[in-house]
PDB file of C-alpha atoms in Angstrom:
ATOM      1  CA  UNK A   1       2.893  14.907 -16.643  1.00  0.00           C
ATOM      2  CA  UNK A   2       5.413  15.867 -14.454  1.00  0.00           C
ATOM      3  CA  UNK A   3       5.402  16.601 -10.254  1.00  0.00           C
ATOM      4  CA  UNK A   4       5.638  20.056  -9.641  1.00  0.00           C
ATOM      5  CA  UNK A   5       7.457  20.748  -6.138  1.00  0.00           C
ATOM      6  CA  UNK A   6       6.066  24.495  -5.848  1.00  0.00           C
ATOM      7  CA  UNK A   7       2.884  24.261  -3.194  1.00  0.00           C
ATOM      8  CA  UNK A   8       1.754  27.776  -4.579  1.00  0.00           C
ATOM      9  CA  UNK A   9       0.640  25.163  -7.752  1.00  0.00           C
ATOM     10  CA  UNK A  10      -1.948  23.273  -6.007  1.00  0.00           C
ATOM     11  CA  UNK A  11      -4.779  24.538  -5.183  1.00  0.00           C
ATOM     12  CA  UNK A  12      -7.325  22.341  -7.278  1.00  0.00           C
ATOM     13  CA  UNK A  13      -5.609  19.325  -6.273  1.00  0.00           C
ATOM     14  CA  UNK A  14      -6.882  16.400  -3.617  1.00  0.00           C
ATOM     15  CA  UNK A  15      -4.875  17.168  -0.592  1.00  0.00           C
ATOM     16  CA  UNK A  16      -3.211  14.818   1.611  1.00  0.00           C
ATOM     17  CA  UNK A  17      -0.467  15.280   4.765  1.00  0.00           C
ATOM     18  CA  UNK A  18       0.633  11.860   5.538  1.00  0.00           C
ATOM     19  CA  UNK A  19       3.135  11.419   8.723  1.00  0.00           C
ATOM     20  CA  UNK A  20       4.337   8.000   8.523  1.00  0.00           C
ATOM     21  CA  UNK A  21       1.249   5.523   8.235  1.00  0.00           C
ATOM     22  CA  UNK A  22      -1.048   7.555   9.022  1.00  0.00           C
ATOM     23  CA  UNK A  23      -3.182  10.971   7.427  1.00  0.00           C
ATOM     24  CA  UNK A  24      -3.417  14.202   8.809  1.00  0.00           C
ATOM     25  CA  UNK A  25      -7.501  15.473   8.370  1.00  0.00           C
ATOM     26  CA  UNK A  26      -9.366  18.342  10.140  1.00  0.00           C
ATOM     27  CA  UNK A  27     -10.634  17.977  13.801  1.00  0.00           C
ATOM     28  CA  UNK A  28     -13.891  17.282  11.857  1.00  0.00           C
ATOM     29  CA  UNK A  29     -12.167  14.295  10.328  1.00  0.00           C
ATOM     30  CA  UNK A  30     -12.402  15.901   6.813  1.00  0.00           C
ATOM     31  CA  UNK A  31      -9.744  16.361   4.382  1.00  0.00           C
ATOM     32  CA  UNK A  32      -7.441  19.162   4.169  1.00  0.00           C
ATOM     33  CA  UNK A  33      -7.790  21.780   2.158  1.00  0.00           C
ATOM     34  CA  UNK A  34      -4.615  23.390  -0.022  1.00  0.00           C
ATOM     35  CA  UNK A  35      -4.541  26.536   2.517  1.00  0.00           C
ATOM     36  CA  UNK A  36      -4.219  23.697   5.274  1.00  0.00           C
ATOM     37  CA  UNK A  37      -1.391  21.982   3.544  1.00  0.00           C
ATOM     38  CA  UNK A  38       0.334  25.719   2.924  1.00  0.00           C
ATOM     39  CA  UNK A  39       0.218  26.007   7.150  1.00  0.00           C
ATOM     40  CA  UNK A  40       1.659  22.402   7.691  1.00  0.00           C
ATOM     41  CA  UNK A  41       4.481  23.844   5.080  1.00  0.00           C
ATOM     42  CA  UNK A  42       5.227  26.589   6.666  1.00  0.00           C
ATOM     43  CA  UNK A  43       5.516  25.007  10.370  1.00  0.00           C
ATOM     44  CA  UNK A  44       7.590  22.576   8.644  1.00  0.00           C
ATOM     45  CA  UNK A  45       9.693  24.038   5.586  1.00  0.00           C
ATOM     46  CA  UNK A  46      11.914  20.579   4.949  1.00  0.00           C
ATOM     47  CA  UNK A  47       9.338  18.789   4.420  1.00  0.00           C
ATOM     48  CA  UNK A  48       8.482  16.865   0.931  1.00  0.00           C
ATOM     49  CA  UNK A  49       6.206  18.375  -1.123  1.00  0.00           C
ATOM     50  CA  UNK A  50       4.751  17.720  -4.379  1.00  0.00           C
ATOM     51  CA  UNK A  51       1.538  18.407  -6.668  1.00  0.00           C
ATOM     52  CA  UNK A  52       0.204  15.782  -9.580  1.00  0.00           C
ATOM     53  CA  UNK A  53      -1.720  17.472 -12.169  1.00  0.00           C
ATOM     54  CA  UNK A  54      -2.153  13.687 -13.570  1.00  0.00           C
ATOM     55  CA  UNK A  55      -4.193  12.787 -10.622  1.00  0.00           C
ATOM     56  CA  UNK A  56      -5.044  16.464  -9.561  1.00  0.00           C
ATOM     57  CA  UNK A  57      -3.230  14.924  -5.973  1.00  0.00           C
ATOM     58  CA  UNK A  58      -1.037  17.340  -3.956  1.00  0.00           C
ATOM     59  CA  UNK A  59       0.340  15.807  -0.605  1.00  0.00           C
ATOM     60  CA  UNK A  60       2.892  16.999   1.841  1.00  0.00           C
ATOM     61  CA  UNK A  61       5.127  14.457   4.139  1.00  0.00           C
ATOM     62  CA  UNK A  62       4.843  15.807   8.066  1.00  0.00           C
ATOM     63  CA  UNK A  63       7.842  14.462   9.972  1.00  0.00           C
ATOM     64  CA  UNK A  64       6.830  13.348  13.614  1.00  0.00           C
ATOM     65  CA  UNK A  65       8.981  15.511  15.286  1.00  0.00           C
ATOM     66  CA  UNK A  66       7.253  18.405  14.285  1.00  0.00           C
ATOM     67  CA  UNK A  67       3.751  18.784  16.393  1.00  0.00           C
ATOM     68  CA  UNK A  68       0.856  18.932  15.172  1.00  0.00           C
ATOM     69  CA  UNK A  69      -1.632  22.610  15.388  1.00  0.00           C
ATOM     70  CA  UNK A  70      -5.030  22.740  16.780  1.00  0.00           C
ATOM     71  CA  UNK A  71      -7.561  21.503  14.484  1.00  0.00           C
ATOM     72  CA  UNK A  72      -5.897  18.517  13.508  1.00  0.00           C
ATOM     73  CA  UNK A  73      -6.125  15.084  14.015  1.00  0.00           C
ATOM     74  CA  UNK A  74      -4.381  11.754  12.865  1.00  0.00           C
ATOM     75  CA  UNK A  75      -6.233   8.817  11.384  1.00  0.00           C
ATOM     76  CA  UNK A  76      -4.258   5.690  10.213  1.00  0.00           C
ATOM     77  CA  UNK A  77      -4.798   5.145   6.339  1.00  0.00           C
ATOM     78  CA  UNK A  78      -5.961   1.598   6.768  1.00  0.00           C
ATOM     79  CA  UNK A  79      -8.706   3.094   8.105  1.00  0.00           C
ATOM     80  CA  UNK A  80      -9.303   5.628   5.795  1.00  0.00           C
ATOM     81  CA  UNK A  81      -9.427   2.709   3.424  1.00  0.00           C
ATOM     82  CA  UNK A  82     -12.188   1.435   4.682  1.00  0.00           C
ATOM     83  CA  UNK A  83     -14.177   4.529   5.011  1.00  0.00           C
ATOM     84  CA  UNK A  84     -14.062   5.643   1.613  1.00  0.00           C
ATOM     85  CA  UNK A  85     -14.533   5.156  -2.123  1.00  0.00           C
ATOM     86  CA  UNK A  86     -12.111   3.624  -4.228  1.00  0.00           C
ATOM     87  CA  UNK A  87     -11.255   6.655  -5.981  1.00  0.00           C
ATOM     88  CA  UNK A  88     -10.750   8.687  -3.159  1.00  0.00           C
ATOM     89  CA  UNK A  89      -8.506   5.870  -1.659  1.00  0.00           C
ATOM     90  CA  UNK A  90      -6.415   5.111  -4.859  1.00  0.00           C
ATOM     91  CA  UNK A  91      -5.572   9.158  -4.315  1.00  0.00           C
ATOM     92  CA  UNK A  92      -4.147   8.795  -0.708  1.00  0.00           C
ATOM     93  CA  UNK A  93      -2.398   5.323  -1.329  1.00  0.00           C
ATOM     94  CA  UNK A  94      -0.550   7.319  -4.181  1.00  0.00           C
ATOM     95  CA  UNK A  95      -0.258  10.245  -2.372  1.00  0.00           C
ATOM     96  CA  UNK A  96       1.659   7.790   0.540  1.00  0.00           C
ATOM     97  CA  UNK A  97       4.050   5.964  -2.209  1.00  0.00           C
ATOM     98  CA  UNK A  98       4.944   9.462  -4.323  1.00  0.00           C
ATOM     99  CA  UNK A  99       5.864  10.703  -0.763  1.00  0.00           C
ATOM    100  CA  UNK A 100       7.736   7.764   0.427  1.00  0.00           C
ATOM    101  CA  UNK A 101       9.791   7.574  -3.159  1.00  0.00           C
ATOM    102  CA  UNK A 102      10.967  11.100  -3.054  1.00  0.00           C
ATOM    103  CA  UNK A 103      11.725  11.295   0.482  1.00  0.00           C
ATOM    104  CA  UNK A 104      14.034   7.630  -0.470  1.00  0.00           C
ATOM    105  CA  UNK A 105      15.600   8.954  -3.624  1.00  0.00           C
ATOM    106  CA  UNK A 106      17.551  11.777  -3.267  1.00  0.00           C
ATOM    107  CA  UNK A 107      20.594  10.697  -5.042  1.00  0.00           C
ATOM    108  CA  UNK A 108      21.533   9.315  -7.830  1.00  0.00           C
ATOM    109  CA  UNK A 109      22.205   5.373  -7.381  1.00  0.00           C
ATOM    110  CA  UNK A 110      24.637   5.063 -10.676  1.00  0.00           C
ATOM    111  CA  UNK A 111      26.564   8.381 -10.079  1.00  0.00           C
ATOM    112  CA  UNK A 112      25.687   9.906  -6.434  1.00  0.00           C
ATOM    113  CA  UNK A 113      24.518  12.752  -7.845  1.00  0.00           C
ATOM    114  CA  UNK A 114      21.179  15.303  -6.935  1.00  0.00           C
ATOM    115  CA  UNK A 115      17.939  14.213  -8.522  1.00  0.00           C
ATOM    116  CA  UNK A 116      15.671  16.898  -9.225  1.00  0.00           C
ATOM    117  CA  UNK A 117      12.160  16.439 -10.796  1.00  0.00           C
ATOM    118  CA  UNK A 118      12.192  15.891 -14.359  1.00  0.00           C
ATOM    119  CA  UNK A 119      10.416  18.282 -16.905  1.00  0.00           C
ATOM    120  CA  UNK A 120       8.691  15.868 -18.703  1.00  0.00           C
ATOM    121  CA  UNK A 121       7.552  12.781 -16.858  1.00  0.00           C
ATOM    122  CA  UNK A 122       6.236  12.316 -13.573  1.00  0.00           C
ATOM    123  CA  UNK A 123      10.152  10.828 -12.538  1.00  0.00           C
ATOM    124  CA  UNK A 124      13.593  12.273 -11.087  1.00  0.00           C
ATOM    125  CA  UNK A 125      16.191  12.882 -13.392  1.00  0.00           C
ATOM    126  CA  UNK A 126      19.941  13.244 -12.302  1.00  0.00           C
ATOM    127  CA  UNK A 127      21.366  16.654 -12.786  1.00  0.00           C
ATOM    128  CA  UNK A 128      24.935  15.100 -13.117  1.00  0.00           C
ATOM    129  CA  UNK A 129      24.096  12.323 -15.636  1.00  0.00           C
ATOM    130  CA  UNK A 130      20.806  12.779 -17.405  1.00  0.00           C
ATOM    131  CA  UNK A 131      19.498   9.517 -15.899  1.00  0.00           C
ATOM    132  CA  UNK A 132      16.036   9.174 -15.415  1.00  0.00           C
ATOM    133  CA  UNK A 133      14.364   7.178 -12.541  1.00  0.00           C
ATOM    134  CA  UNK A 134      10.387   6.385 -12.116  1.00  0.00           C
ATOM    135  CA  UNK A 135       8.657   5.808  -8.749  1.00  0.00           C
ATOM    136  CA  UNK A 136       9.240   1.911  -7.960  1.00  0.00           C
ATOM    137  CA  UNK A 137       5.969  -0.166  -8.111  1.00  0.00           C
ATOM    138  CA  UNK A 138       6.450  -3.702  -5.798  1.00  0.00           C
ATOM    139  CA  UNK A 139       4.344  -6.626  -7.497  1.00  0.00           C
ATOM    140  CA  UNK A 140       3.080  -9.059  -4.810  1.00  0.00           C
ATOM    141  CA  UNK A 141       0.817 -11.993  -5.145  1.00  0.00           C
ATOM    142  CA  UNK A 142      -2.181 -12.443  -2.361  1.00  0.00           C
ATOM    143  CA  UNK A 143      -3.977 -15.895  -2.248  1.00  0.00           C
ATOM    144  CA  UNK A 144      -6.934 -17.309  -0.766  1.00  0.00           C
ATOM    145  CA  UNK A 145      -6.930 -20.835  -0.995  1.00  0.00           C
ATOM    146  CA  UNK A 146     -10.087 -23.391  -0.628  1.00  0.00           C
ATOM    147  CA  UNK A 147     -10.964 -26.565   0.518  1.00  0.00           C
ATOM    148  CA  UNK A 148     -14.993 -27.548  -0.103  1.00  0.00           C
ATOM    149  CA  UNK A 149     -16.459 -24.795   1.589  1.00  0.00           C
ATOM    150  CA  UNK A 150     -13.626 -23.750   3.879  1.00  0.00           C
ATOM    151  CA  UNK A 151     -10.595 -21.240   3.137  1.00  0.00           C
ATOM    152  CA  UNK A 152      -7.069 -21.161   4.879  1.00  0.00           C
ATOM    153  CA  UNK A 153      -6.566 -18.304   6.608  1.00  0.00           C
ATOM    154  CA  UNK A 154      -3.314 -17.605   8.083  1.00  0.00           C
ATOM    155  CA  UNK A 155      -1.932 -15.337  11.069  1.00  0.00           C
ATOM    156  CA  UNK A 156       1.732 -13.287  10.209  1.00  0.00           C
ATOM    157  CA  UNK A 157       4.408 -13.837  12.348  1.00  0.00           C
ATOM    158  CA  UNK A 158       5.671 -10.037  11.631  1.00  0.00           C
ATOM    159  CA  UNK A 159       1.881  -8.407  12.760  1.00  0.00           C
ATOM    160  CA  UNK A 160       1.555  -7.060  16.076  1.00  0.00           C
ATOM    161  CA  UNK A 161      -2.734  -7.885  16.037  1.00  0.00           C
ATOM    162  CA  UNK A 162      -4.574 -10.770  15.884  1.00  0.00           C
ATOM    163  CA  UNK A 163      -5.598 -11.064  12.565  1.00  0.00           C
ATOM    164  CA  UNK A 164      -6.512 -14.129  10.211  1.00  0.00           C
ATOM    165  CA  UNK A 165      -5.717 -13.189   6.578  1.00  0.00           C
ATOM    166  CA  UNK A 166      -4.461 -14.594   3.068  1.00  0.00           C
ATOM    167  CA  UNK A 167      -1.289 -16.008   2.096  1.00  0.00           C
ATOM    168  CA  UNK A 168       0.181 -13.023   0.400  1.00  0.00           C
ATOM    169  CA  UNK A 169       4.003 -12.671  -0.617  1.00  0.00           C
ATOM    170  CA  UNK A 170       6.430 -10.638  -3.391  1.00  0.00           C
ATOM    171  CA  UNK A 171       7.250 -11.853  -6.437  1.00  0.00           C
ATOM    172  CA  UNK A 172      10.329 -12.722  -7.680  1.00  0.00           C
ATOM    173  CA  UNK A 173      12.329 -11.636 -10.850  1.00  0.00           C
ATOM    174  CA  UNK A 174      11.207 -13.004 -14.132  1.00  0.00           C
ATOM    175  CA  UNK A 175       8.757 -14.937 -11.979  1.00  0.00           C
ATOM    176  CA  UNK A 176       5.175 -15.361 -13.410  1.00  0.00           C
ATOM    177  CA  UNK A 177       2.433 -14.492 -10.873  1.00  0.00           C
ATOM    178  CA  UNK A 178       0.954 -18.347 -11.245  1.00  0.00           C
ATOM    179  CA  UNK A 179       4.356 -19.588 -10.058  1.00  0.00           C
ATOM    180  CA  UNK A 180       4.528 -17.031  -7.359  1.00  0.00           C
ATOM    181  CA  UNK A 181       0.931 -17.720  -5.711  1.00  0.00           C
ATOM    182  CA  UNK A 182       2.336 -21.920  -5.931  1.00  0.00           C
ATOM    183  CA  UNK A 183       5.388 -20.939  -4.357  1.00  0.00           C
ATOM    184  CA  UNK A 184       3.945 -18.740  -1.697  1.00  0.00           C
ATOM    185  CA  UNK A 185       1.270 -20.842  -0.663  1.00  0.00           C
ATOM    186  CA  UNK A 186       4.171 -24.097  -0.701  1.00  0.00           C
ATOM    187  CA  UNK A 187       6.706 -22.016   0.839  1.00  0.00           C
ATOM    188  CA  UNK A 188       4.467 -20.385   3.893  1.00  0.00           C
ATOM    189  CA  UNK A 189       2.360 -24.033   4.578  1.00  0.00           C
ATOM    190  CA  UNK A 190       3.640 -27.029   2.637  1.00  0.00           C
ATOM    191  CA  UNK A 191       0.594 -27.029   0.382  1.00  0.00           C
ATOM    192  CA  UNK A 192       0.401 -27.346  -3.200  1.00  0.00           C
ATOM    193  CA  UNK A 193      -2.566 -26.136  -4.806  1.00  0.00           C
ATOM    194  CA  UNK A 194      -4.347 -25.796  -8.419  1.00  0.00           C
ATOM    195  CA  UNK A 195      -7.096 -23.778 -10.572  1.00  0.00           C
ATOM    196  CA  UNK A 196      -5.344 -20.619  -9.543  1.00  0.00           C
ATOM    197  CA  UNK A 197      -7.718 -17.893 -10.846  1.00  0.00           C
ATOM    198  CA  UNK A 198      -7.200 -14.194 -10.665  1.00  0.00           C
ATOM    199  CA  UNK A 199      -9.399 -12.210  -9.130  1.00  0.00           C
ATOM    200  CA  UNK A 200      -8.523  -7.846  -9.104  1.00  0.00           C
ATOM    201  CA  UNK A 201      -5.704  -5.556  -8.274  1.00  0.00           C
ATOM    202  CA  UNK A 202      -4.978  -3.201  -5.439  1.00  0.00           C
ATOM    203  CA  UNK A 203      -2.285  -0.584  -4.980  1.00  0.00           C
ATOM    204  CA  UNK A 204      -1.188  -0.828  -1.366  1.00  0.00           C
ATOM    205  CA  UNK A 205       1.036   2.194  -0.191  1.00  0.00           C
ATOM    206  CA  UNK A 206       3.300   0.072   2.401  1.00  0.00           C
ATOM    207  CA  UNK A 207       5.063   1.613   0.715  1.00  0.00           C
ATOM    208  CA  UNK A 208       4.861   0.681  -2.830  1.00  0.00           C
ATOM    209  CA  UNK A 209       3.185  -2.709  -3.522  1.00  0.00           C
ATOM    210  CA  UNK A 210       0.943  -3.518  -6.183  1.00  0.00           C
ATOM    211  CA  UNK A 211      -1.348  -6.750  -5.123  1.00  0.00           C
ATOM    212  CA  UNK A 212      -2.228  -9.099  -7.383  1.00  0.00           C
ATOM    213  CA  UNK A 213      -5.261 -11.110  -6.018  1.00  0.00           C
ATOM    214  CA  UNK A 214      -6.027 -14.686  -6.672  1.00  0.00           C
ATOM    215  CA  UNK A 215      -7.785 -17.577  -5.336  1.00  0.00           C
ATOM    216  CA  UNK A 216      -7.046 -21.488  -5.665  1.00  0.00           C
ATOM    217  CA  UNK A 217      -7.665 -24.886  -4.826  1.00  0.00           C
ATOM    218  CA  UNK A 218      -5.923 -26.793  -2.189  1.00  0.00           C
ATOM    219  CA  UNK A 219      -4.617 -30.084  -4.068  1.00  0.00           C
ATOM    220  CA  UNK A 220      -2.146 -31.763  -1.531  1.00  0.00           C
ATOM    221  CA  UNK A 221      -0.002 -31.442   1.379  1.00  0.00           C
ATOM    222  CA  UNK A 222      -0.317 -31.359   5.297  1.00  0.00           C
ATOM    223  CA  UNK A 223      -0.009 -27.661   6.833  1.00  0.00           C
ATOM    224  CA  UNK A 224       3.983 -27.075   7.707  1.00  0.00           C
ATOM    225  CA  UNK A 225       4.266 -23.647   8.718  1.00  0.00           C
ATOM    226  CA  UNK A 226       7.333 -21.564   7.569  1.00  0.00           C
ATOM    227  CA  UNK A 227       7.375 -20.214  11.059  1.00  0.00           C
ATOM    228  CA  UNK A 228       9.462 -17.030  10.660  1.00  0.00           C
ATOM    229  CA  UNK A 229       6.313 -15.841   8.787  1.00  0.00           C
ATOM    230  CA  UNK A 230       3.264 -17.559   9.561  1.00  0.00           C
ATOM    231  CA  UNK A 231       2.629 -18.284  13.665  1.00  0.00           C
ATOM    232  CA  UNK A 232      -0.883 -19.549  13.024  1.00  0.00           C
ATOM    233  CA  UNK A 233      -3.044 -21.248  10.126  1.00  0.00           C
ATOM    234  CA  UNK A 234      -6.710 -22.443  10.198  1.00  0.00           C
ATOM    235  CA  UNK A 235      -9.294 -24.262   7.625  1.00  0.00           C
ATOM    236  CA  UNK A 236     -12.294 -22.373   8.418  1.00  0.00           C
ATOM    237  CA  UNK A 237     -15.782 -21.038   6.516  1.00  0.00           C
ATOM    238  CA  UNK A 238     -15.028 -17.096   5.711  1.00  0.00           C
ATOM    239  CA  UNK A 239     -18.091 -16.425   8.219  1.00  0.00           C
ATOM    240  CA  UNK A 240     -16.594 -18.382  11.076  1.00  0.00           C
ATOM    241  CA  UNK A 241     -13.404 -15.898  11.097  1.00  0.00           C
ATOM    242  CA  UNK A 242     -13.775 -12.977  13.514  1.00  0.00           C
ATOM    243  CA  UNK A 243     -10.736 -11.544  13.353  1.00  0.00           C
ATOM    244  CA  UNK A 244      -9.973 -10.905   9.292  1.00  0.00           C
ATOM    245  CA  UNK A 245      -8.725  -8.233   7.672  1.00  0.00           C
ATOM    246  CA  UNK A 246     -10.989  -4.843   7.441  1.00  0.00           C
ATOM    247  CA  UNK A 247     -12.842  -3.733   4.548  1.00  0.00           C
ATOM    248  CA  UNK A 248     -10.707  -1.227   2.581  1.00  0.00           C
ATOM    249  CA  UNK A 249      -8.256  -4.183   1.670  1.00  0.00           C
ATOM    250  CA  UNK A 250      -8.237  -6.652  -1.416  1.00  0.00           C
ATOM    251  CA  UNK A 251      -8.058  -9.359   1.282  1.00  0.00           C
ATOM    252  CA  UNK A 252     -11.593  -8.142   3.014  1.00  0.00           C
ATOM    253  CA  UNK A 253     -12.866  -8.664  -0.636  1.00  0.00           C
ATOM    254  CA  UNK A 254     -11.003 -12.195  -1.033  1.00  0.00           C
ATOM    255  CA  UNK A 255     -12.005 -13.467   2.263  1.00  0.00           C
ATOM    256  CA  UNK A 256     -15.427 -12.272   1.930  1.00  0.00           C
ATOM    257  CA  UNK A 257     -15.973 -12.647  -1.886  1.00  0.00           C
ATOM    258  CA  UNK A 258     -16.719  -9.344  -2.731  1.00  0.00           C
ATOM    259  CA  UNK A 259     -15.334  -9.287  -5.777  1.00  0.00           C
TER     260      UNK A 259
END
């Protein structure tokens, strides 16, 4: 179905107000209602709205510069994740990604001219040439590799916290997820590995990746890091890491076989 940009249409609809990585909820850390997201509207006209009857989801994107009214508070989404059900959290992560696609693609990239949303999918078409583009979905592979009983956990160059996670990376064009978890996991350590299995899915709204979880056996290779994107990497037993991911992510359930 298609996004409807009138917030007078939303009022059975999940409601979300996202302002950059993080969620906008009431001081009693509940979600909003569709009267709340008509206030946040009105105290900030520009911003990007939209409602999705598909997913009975209706979000609203709240620029920073604009404060914030009594009553509200901000609460980053990876935490959200890990407070709430999966259905509830495949609602905000899409809620985050419709946002951050319409607020990106305002134009036209084959003619420059206005998009506007289309009648009959849940897309932008171009009002000059009849194009039609659909919200961009990233494919990325995320791997936890084993040893006997021990996994390698890795540290990111590009994270500010301390955290031990899995080897995790995009895919390539016309690139088979198989070949992507070998080249990752080669690329990032120097290891080679085998019996690559998959394991689940998660949509990850940062902005618009898709993971694609998998585990694997280590089969050769001393540890080489590819230091512009892993500082740190450790064999270790799951239960001997302090610092991995939080629950909410596919990597929590990777790390800590929750699948």
């Amino acid at each position: 179905m298609p996004f409807v940009s009138n917030p007078e249409k939303a009022d059975s609809s999940t409601c979300f107000a996202l302002r950059d990585k993080n969620l906008i909820l009431r001081q009693d850390g509940s979600l909003l209602s569709f009267e709340d997201l008509l206030l946040l509207k009105k105290l900030s006209p520009d911003s990007e709205f939209f409602n999705d009857d598909s997913f009975s989801v209706a979000a609203l994107n709240y620029p920073e510069p604009v404060s914030l009214p009594e009553g509200y508070v901000q609460k980053p989404i990876r935490e959200f994740f890990s407070e709430n059900t999966e259905d509830l959290n495949f609602r905000a992560a899409r809620a985050r990604s419709i946002l951050e696609w319409r607020v990106m693609n305002r134009f036209c990239p084959y003619c420059g001219g206005s998009l506007q949303d289309s009648r009959t999918f849940s897309a932008k078409e171009c009002a000059a040439c009849g194009k039609v583009y659909f919200p961009r979905i990233e494919p990325c592979v995320i791997v936890l590799v084993h040893r006997g009983e021990q996994v390698l956990l890795v540290r990111h160059t590009y994270r500010n916290q301390n955290i031990f996670a899995c080897i995790a990376g995009f895919m390539e064009a016309g690139e088979s997820a198989e070949n992507a978890v070998r080249r990752e996991v080669f690329e990032e350590t120097g290891l080679k590995v085998k019996n690559i299995k998959y394991k689940g899915s998660q949509g990850w709204p940062y902005p618009d990746q898709l993971m694609l979880a998998f585990t694997a056996d280590y089969e050769s290779g001393e540890l080489v890091l590819q230091k512009e994107e892993i500082a740190e990497a450790i064999w270790c037993r799951p239960e001997e890491c302090e610092n991995s991911p939080k629950p909410g992510s596919i990597a929590y359930r990777l790390i800590h076989d929750q699948f």
